[in-house]
């Protein structure tokens, strides 16, 4: 009986406890209904960081009600619980802790630190926000190479640029002087989650490309203005021009002539020759290096004189046409020629004026002359009847009718 009584007392106590908990729970829910709590927003941002630098992770709470904030690593190990760091990694340091923020720095970031970090807020149910850390690994120095160091004008050259060991993969651009060119690139992934990029540039060179830099530009979020360059060396045939040292202007018999052949090429022309096209150079002409000198000119020297320059790339020439005029054709002769021409023009003008005067007088004298001989008999008749008869006779003879009109 006593045991049964104890069991009854125990049962009554349990019921009383349950009743009390139910009453408290109801009161809590009733209070919650009467005083609603503002929602709490947990915010975290993604972070990109260059390998070896410091990353900062920030867990921010809006309208916090004293709930606990903690930060977990990608393996969901607690880095910071409030302002306490359970994780034994001294690279993690507390930057700021308050009711609304938990901010932690991670120094000397390596590729193994990459992943998703979790900001957790102890509410019911718990809230989570995620911060993805992306580790950027800059590429090594770009390597630029060409198949040949010296290129001849008109040939095609190929230049290669390689960027190794980056994350993410770099992109490569090409510049020749101030002009951008398009190359072809290939991206290769390596075993350690990094990338190697190779780009090829092919183009045909001209003599204007000699000494111009070709620049390989590597674009990557971890670096700026990363580039390598190579200067082009282009060989080309000589450029030849002929300069008249004297005389200036028209060339007369008895004068002297000096021509200079100017030749420029790469490599520098090793040979410069003077020849006369379709004939021999005058026997008394003097050729000194690139200069041609002929004294006491006469018309027999007229012709085309050619300067020929050559180097290892090829041969080029330029021509000068010599035309010798009479020695009398000086300034006084020119004035005489002008006088003769003026006289001829004056004679022609005078002749045309005389012709116009004659024609004018002729037209003036015959102006309005238009008559017939139909009434010729009437003028010579003695009386009216005879005049009529003579006039009718004139009508019958149509062959005698004559008309004049000017």
Tab-separated table of C-alpha atoms in Angstrom:
chain	number	residue	atom	x	y	z
A	1	UNK	CA	0.000	0.000	0.000
A	2	UNK	CA	2.806	2.383	0.874
A	3	UNK	CA	4.534	1.622	-2.448
A	4	UNK	CA	1.362	2.306	-4.354
A	5	UNK	CA	0.980	5.584	-2.489
A	6	UNK	CA	4.512	6.630	-3.430
A	7	UNK	CA	3.897	5.833	-7.071
A	8	UNK	CA	0.762	7.925	-7.006
A	9	UNK	CA	2.636	10.828	-5.450
A	10	UNK	CA	5.358	10.520	-8.105
A	11	UNK	CA	2.792	10.470	-10.889
A	12	UNK	CA	1.102	13.516	-9.474
A	13	UNK	CA	4.467	15.328	-9.302
A	14	UNK	CA	5.242	14.525	-12.949
A	15	UNK	CA	1.881	15.766	-14.032
A	16	UNK	CA	2.407	18.933	-12.079
A	17	UNK	CA	5.781	19.469	-13.731
A	18	UNK	CA	4.335	18.939	-17.190
A	19	UNK	CA	1.560	21.315	-16.358
A	20	UNK	CA	4.013	23.977	-15.281
A	21	UNK	CA	6.129	23.565	-18.497
A	22	UNK	CA	3.006	23.728	-20.625
A	23	UNK	CA	1.918	26.883	-18.843
A	24	UNK	CA	5.336	28.514	-19.327
A	25	UNK	CA	5.472	27.470	-22.999
A	26	UNK	CA	2.011	28.891	-23.573
A	27	UNK	CA	3.019	32.099	-21.871
A	28	UNK	CA	6.116	32.356	-24.040
A	29	UNK	CA	4.141	31.823	-27.236
A	30	UNK	CA	1.514	34.293	-26.061
A	31	UNK	CA	4.230	36.863	-25.344
A	32	UNK	CA	5.842	36.180	-28.678
A	33	UNK	CA	2.537	36.807	-30.351
A	34	UNK	CA	2.079	40.050	-28.459
A	35	UNK	CA	5.715	41.244	-28.947
A	36	UNK	CA	7.025	40.004	-32.383
A	37	UNK	CA	10.849	39.801	-32.811
A	38	UNK	CA	12.460	41.389	-35.935
A	39	UNK	CA	14.006	38.910	-38.377
A	40	UNK	CA	17.789	38.585	-38.312
A	41	UNK	CA	19.749	38.727	-41.608
A	42	UNK	CA	23.179	37.109	-41.789
A	43	UNK	CA	25.448	38.436	-44.557
A	44	UNK	CA	28.860	37.328	-45.867
A	45	UNK	CA	30.855	38.322	-48.973
A	46	UNK	CA	33.046	36.317	-51.329
A	47	UNK	CA	36.755	37.118	-51.262
A	48	UNK	CA	39.446	36.975	-53.974
A	49	UNK	CA	43.010	37.150	-52.714
A	50	UNK	CA	46.436	36.793	-54.283
A	51	UNK	CA	48.496	33.925	-52.958
A	52	UNK	CA	50.639	35.126	-50.050
A	53	UNK	CA	48.399	38.101	-49.261
A	54	UNK	CA	45.824	38.492	-46.468
A	55	UNK	CA	42.120	37.684	-46.840
A	56	UNK	CA	39.430	39.187	-44.588
A	57	UNK	CA	36.182	37.344	-43.862
A	58	UNK	CA	33.284	39.351	-42.439
A	59	UNK	CA	30.109	37.849	-40.912
A	60	UNK	CA	27.542	40.633	-40.433
A	61	UNK	CA	24.183	40.451	-38.658
A	62	UNK	CA	21.273	42.822	-39.022
A	63	UNK	CA	18.904	43.163	-36.018
A	64	UNK	CA	20.877	40.806	-33.778
A	65	UNK	CA	19.154	39.719	-30.537
A	66	UNK	CA	22.361	38.650	-28.784
A	67	UNK	CA	22.553	35.425	-30.771
A	68	UNK	CA	26.006	33.871	-30.961
A	69	UNK	CA	28.077	34.212	-34.196
A	70	UNK	CA	30.728	31.733	-35.209
A	71	UNK	CA	32.960	31.162	-38.250
A	72	UNK	CA	33.694	27.693	-39.708
A	73	UNK	CA	36.326	26.649	-42.234
A	74	UNK	CA	35.539	24.581	-45.393
A	75	UNK	CA	35.878	21.429	-43.262
A	76	UNK	CA	33.274	22.922	-40.882
A	77	UNK	CA	35.788	23.271	-38.086
A	78	UNK	CA	35.152	26.248	-35.820
A	79	UNK	CA	37.648	29.025	-36.413
A	80	UNK	CA	36.048	31.566	-34.065
A	81	UNK	CA	33.213	31.136	-31.609
A	82	UNK	CA	32.285	34.676	-30.666
A	83	UNK	CA	35.723	36.147	-29.881
A	84	UNK	CA	37.379	32.831	-28.999
A	85	UNK	CA	39.546	30.922	-31.493
A	86	UNK	CA	39.362	27.158	-30.889
A	87	UNK	CA	41.300	26.388	-34.099
A	88	UNK	CA	45.042	26.314	-33.497
A	89	UNK	CA	46.035	28.227	-36.640
A	90	UNK	CA	47.715	31.492	-35.758
A	91	UNK	CA	47.201	32.851	-39.278
A	92	UNK	CA	43.568	33.537	-38.303
A	93	UNK	CA	43.295	36.723	-36.263
A	94	UNK	CA	40.285	38.522	-34.844
A	95	UNK	CA	39.831	41.932	-36.452
A	96	UNK	CA	36.479	42.922	-34.946
A	97	UNK	CA	33.837	41.342	-32.746
A	98	UNK	CA	30.518	42.929	-31.809
A	99	UNK	CA	26.837	42.053	-31.648
A	100	UNK	CA	26.575	42.787	-35.367
A	101	UNK	CA	29.873	41.571	-36.811
A	102	UNK	CA	32.547	38.929	-36.560
A	103	UNK	CA	35.519	39.890	-38.753
A	104	UNK	CA	38.547	37.614	-39.085
A	105	UNK	CA	41.741	37.946	-41.151
A	106	UNK	CA	43.692	35.095	-42.716
A	107	UNK	CA	47.333	35.944	-43.502
A	108	UNK	CA	49.767	34.304	-45.937
A	109	UNK	CA	46.969	32.697	-47.946
A	110	UNK	CA	47.862	29.575	-49.895
A	111	UNK	CA	46.007	27.526	-52.480
A	112	UNK	CA	44.991	25.026	-49.755
A	113	UNK	CA	42.983	27.774	-48.013
A	114	UNK	CA	40.623	28.087	-50.967
A	115	UNK	CA	37.045	27.002	-50.373
A	116	UNK	CA	33.697	27.914	-48.766
A	117	UNK	CA	33.748	29.428	-45.281
A	118	UNK	CA	30.568	29.391	-43.178
A	119	UNK	CA	29.189	32.221	-41.044
A	120	UNK	CA	26.747	30.668	-38.549
A	121	UNK	CA	24.243	32.426	-36.280
A	122	UNK	CA	22.825	30.479	-33.331
A	123	UNK	CA	19.112	31.009	-33.753
A	124	UNK	CA	16.227	28.561	-33.918
A	125	UNK	CA	16.773	27.273	-36.526
A	126	UNK	CA	20.445	28.307	-37.037
A	127	UNK	CA	21.200	30.657	-39.928
A	128	UNK	CA	24.150	30.306	-42.272
A	129	UNK	CA	25.843	32.535	-44.844
A	130	UNK	CA	28.787	31.611	-47.070
A	131	UNK	CA	32.015	33.354	-48.045
A	132	UNK	CA	33.924	31.708	-50.908
A	133	UNK	CA	37.659	32.410	-50.861
A	134	UNK	CA	39.275	32.299	-54.313
A	135	UNK	CA	43.060	32.227	-54.356
A	136	UNK	CA	44.686	33.983	-57.331
A	137	UNK	CA	48.120	32.817	-58.414
A	138	UNK	CA	49.919	35.244	-60.730
A	139	UNK	CA	51.772	33.856	-63.746
A	140	UNK	CA	55.516	33.763	-63.988
A	141	UNK	CA	57.421	36.151	-66.235
A	142	UNK	CA	56.256	35.721	-69.838
A	143	UNK	CA	58.758	34.157	-72.205
A	144	UNK	CA	58.894	35.549	-75.760
A	145	UNK	CA	60.766	33.722	-78.511
A	146	UNK	CA	61.074	33.813	-82.309
A	147	UNK	CA	62.190	31.182	-84.788
A	148	UNK	CA	64.738	33.552	-86.348
A	149	UNK	CA	66.466	36.650	-85.044
A	150	UNK	CA	66.859	38.325	-88.468
A	151	UNK	CA	64.056	38.368	-91.043
A	152	UNK	CA	64.187	39.469	-94.662
A	153	UNK	CA	61.615	41.886	-96.016
A	154	UNK	CA	58.600	40.084	-97.482
A	155	UNK	CA	59.127	36.905	-95.445
A	156	UNK	CA	56.821	35.644	-92.723
A	157	UNK	CA	57.951	35.398	-89.119
A	158	UNK	CA	56.488	33.637	-86.087
A	159	UNK	CA	56.840	34.802	-82.473
A	160	UNK	CA	55.773	32.757	-79.424
A	161	UNK	CA	54.825	33.991	-75.944
A	162	UNK	CA	54.331	31.645	-72.971
A	163	UNK	CA	52.739	32.432	-69.587
A	164	UNK	CA	53.121	29.625	-67.013
A	165	UNK	CA	51.764	28.697	-63.589
A	166	UNK	CA	48.752	30.968	-63.130
A	167	UNK	CA	45.310	30.594	-61.635
A	168	UNK	CA	43.007	31.305	-63.316
A	169	UNK	CA	44.417	31.040	-66.842
A	170	UNK	CA	45.894	34.272	-68.185
A	171	UNK	CA	45.041	35.850	-71.540
A	172	UNK	CA	47.672	37.077	-73.990
A	173	UNK	CA	47.482	40.074	-76.334
A	174	UNK	CA	49.954	41.250	-78.991
A	175	UNK	CA	51.089	44.737	-80.004
A	176	UNK	CA	53.416	45.690	-82.884
A	177	UNK	CA	54.365	49.285	-82.274
A	178	UNK	CA	51.041	51.007	-81.564
A	179	UNK	CA	48.969	48.482	-83.540
A	180	UNK	CA	47.258	45.483	-81.916
A	181	UNK	CA	47.583	42.133	-83.711
A	182	UNK	CA	45.638	38.907	-83.282
A	183	UNK	CA	47.442	35.731	-82.249
A	184	UNK	CA	46.315	32.171	-81.569
A	185	UNK	CA	46.396	30.800	-78.012
A	186	UNK	CA	46.279	27.411	-76.304
A	187	UNK	CA	45.499	26.807	-72.598
A	188	UNK	CA	46.835	23.768	-70.741
A	189	UNK	CA	45.846	22.762	-67.175
A	190	UNK	CA	48.612	21.411	-64.922
A	191	UNK	CA	48.380	18.815	-62.179
A	192	UNK	CA	48.365	21.428	-59.396
A	193	UNK	CA	45.208	23.211	-60.616
A	194	UNK	CA	47.154	25.894	-62.433
A	195	UNK	CA	47.389	26.806	-66.110
A	196	UNK	CA	49.957	27.432	-68.839
A	197	UNK	CA	49.002	29.622	-71.812
A	198	UNK	CA	50.917	29.738	-75.109
A	199	UNK	CA	50.216	32.238	-77.895
A	200	UNK	CA	51.590	32.361	-81.463
A	201	UNK	CA	51.788	35.425	-83.701
A	202	UNK	CA	52.518	35.161	-87.442
A	203	UNK	CA	52.842	38.076	-89.877
A	204	UNK	CA	54.749	39.239	-92.969
A	205	UNK	CA	57.468	41.797	-92.250
A	206	UNK	CA	58.248	44.988	-94.159
A	207	UNK	CA	61.234	47.330	-93.993
A	208	UNK	CA	59.143	49.674	-91.828
A	209	UNK	CA	59.084	46.935	-89.150
A	210	UNK	CA	62.853	47.149	-88.613
A	211	UNK	CA	63.511	48.202	-85.008
A	212	UNK	CA	59.813	48.088	-84.064
A	213	UNK	CA	59.013	46.295	-80.760
A	214	UNK	CA	56.623	43.360	-80.725
A	215	UNK	CA	55.051	43.208	-77.244
A	216	UNK	CA	53.399	40.215	-75.550
A	217	UNK	CA	50.922	41.495	-72.917
A	218	UNK	CA	49.686	39.100	-70.207
A	219	UNK	CA	46.324	39.956	-68.624
A	220	UNK	CA	45.543	38.392	-65.228
A	221	UNK	CA	43.500	39.584	-62.229
A	222	UNK	CA	46.522	39.176	-59.958
A	223	UNK	CA	48.935	41.370	-61.980
A	224	UNK	CA	48.961	44.526	-64.076
A	225	UNK	CA	51.145	45.589	-67.010
A	226	UNK	CA	52.825	42.203	-67.235
A	227	UNK	CA	54.635	42.002	-70.575
A	228	UNK	CA	57.669	40.995	-72.578
A	229	UNK	CA	58.912	42.427	-75.855
A	230	UNK	CA	61.208	41.659	-78.748
A	231	UNK	CA	62.595	44.129	-81.300
A	232	UNK	CA	62.370	43.124	-84.953
A	233	UNK	CA	65.467	43.125	-87.103
A	234	UNK	CA	64.509	43.260	-90.781
A	235	UNK	CA	66.918	43.131	-93.729
A	236	UNK	CA	65.870	44.788	-96.990
A	237	UNK	CA	67.195	45.804	-100.415
A	238	UNK	CA	68.775	49.255	-100.837
A	239	UNK	CA	66.696	52.364	-101.408
A	240	UNK	CA	68.413	54.426	-104.140
A	241	UNK	CA	68.004	58.125	-105.002
A	242	UNK	CA	70.117	60.400	-107.223
A	243	UNK	CA	70.955	63.950	-106.148
A	244	UNK	CA	72.127	66.618	-108.632
A	245	UNK	CA	74.936	68.536	-106.961
A	246	UNK	CA	75.320	70.975	-109.910
A	247	UNK	CA	74.282	72.617	-112.134
A	248	UNK	CA	70.874	73.752	-110.968
A	249	UNK	CA	68.113	74.174	-113.534
A	250	UNK	CA	68.605	73.618	-117.276
A	251	UNK	CA	71.881	72.068	-118.401
A	252	UNK	CA	73.849	73.763	-121.217
A	253	UNK	CA	76.746	72.731	-123.372
A	254	UNK	CA	80.108	73.422	-121.785
A	255	UNK	CA	78.845	73.074	-118.210
A	256	UNK	CA	79.961	70.447	-115.691
A	257	UNK	CA	77.678	67.821	-114.119
A	258	UNK	CA	78.024	66.103	-110.749
A	259	UNK	CA	75.593	63.427	-109.526
A	260	UNK	CA	75.589	61.714	-106.130
A	261	UNK	CA	74.017	58.280	-105.639
A	262	UNK	CA	72.419	57.945	-102.203
A	263	UNK	CA	71.810	54.292	-101.226
A	264	UNK	CA	70.444	53.013	-97.922
A	265	UNK	CA	69.679	49.412	-97.027
A	266	UNK	CA	70.106	46.742	-94.381
A	267	UNK	CA	72.782	45.591	-94.446
A	268	UNK	CA	74.372	48.737	-95.843
A	269	UNK	CA	75.017	48.423	-99.616
A	270	UNK	CA	78.480	47.046	-100.216
A	271	UNK	CA	78.648	48.055	-103.876
A	272	UNK	CA	77.482	51.146	-105.826
A	273	UNK	CA	78.046	51.376	-109.614
A	274	UNK	CA	77.333	53.989	-112.309
A	275	UNK	CA	76.371	52.842	-115.812
A	276	UNK	CA	74.910	54.487	-118.905
A	277	UNK	CA	71.873	52.728	-120.320
A	278	UNK	CA	72.343	51.588	-123.972
A	279	UNK	CA	75.782	53.223	-124.204
A	280	UNK	CA	79.120	53.666	-122.472
A	281	UNK	CA	79.871	56.258	-119.836
A	282	UNK	CA	81.922	59.105	-121.417
A	283	UNK	CA	85.602	58.280	-121.317
A	284	UNK	CA	86.591	61.397	-119.392
A	285	UNK	CA	83.822	60.927	-116.757
A	286	UNK	CA	85.168	60.515	-113.224
A	287	UNK	CA	83.471	58.048	-110.836
A	288	UNK	CA	84.494	58.360	-107.199
A	289	UNK	CA	82.592	56.012	-104.912
A	290	UNK	CA	78.961	57.025	-105.299
A	291	UNK	CA	79.702	60.266	-107.210
A	292	UNK	CA	79.679	60.748	-111.002
A	293	UNK	CA	81.432	63.831	-112.474
A	294	UNK	CA	81.353	64.863	-116.154
A	295	UNK	CA	82.938	68.125	-117.316
A	296	UNK	CA	82.475	70.163	-120.485
A	297	UNK	CA	79.113	68.655	-121.421
A	298	UNK	CA	77.872	68.387	-124.989
A	299	UNK	CA	74.795	66.878	-126.634
A	300	UNK	CA	76.526	63.580	-127.338
A	301	UNK	CA	76.367	62.867	-123.600
A	302	UNK	CA	72.565	62.887	-123.582
A	303	UNK	CA	71.073	59.668	-122.248
A	304	UNK	CA	70.049	57.764	-119.123
A	305	UNK	CA	72.605	57.340	-116.340
A	306	UNK	CA	71.857	54.617	-113.809
A	307	UNK	CA	73.095	54.124	-110.259
A	308	UNK	CA	72.996	50.480	-109.138
A	309	UNK	CA	73.331	49.540	-105.432
A	310	UNK	CA	73.363	46.031	-104.012
A	311	UNK	CA	73.622	44.175	-100.695
A	312	UNK	CA	73.137	40.586	-99.551
A	313	UNK	CA	69.354	40.906	-99.924
A	314	UNK	CA	69.224	42.188	-103.496
A	315	UNK	CA	69.887	44.924	-106.033
A	316	UNK	CA	68.115	48.237	-106.727
A	317	UNK	CA	68.756	51.142	-109.101
A	318	UNK	CA	67.664	54.698	-109.879
A	319	UNK	CA	67.894	56.560	-113.221
A	320	UNK	CA	68.827	60.122	-114.191
A	321	UNK	CA	68.026	61.408	-117.703
A	322	UNK	CA	70.590	63.897	-118.997
A	323	UNK	CA	69.478	66.402	-121.654
A	324	UNK	CA	72.056	68.990	-122.734
A	325	UNK	CA	70.798	72.173	-124.455
A	326	UNK	CA	72.618	74.618	-126.702
A	327	UNK	CA	75.108	76.850	-124.969
A	328	UNK	CA	73.408	79.917	-126.582
A	329	UNK	CA	70.163	79.129	-124.900
A	330	UNK	CA	71.043	81.358	-121.992
A	331	UNK	CA	69.065	84.213	-120.454
A	332	UNK	CA	69.653	86.510	-123.481
A	333	UNK	CA	68.553	83.790	-125.880
A	334	UNK	CA	65.509	83.179	-123.787
A	335	UNK	CA	64.641	86.877	-123.965
A	336	UNK	CA	65.154	86.744	-127.773
A	337	UNK	CA	62.844	83.735	-128.012
A	338	UNK	CA	60.219	85.588	-126.028
A	339	UNK	CA	60.516	88.596	-128.375
A	340	UNK	CA	60.127	86.413	-131.467
A	341	UNK	CA	57.100	84.714	-130.007
A	342	UNK	CA	55.605	88.098	-129.115
A	343	UNK	CA	56.156	89.389	-132.653
A	344	UNK	CA	54.501	86.358	-134.214
A	345	UNK	CA	51.512	86.735	-131.929
A	346	UNK	CA	51.241	90.453	-132.821
A	347	UNK	CA	51.306	89.679	-136.591
A	348	UNK	CA	48.578	87.084	-136.209
A	349	UNK	CA	46.393	89.465	-134.209
A	350	UNK	CA	46.930	92.266	-136.802
A	351	UNK	CA	46.007	89.934	-139.676
A	352	UNK	CA	42.805	88.882	-137.916
A	353	UNK	CA	41.836	92.539	-137.322
A	354	UNK	CA	42.380	93.380	-141.018
A	355	UNK	CA	40.237	90.430	-142.065
A	356	UNK	CA	37.458	91.537	-139.772
A	357	UNK	CA	37.566	95.087	-141.202
A	358	UNK	CA	37.354	93.834	-144.828
A	359	UNK	CA	34.448	91.533	-144.057
A	360	UNK	CA	32.644	94.306	-142.223
A	361	UNK	CA	32.941	96.714	-145.164
A	362	UNK	CA	31.732	94.039	-147.600
A	363	UNK	CA	28.651	93.216	-145.527
A	364	UNK	CA	27.861	96.885	-145.014
A	365	UNK	CA	27.934	97.632	-148.780
A	366	UNK	CA	25.537	94.789	-149.708
A	367	UNK	CA	23.238	95.173	-146.756
A	368	UNK	CA	19.456	94.904	-147.788
A	369	UNK	CA	20.134	94.316	-151.502
A	370	UNK	CA	17.209	92.191	-152.738
A	371	UNK	CA	15.509	92.950	-156.077
A	372	UNK	CA	13.988	91.279	-159.224
A	373	UNK	CA	13.813	92.123	-162.909
A	374	UNK	CA	10.099	91.406	-163.224
A	375	UNK	CA	9.205	95.081	-163.789
A	376	UNK	CA	12.177	95.914	-165.956
A	377	UNK	CA	10.041	96.423	-169.071
A	378	UNK	CA	7.688	98.790	-167.303
A	379	UNK	CA	10.538	101.169	-166.515
A	380	UNK	CA	11.448	101.563	-170.269
A	381	UNK	CA	7.828	101.671	-171.728
A	382	UNK	CA	6.510	104.842	-173.438
A	383	UNK	CA	2.971	104.432	-172.192
A	384	UNK	CA	0.938	102.325	-169.789
A	385	UNK	CA	-0.198	99.709	-172.317
A	386	UNK	CA	3.314	99.062	-173.483
A	387	UNK	CA	4.443	98.774	-169.851
A	388	UNK	CA	1.792	96.143	-169.124
A	389	UNK	CA	2.700	94.171	-172.218
A	390	UNK	CA	6.399	94.370	-171.381
A	391	UNK	CA	5.669	93.362	-167.754
A	392	UNK	CA	3.585	90.384	-168.862
A	393	UNK	CA	6.344	89.352	-171.154
A	394	UNK	CA	8.605	89.458	-168.180
A	395	UNK	CA	6.295	87.081	-166.332
A	396	UNK	CA	6.332	84.573	-169.106
A	397	UNK	CA	10.098	84.438	-169.192
A	398	UNK	CA	10.767	82.907	-165.811
A	399	UNK	CA	14.273	81.973	-166.825
A	400	UNK	CA	15.251	85.640	-166.885
A	401	UNK	CA	14.078	86.214	-163.313
A	402	UNK	CA	17.018	86.834	-161.059
A	403	UNK	CA	17.089	87.416	-157.331
A	404	UNK	CA	19.926	88.719	-155.222
A	405	UNK	CA	20.028	88.387	-151.486
A	406	UNK	CA	22.827	88.804	-149.150
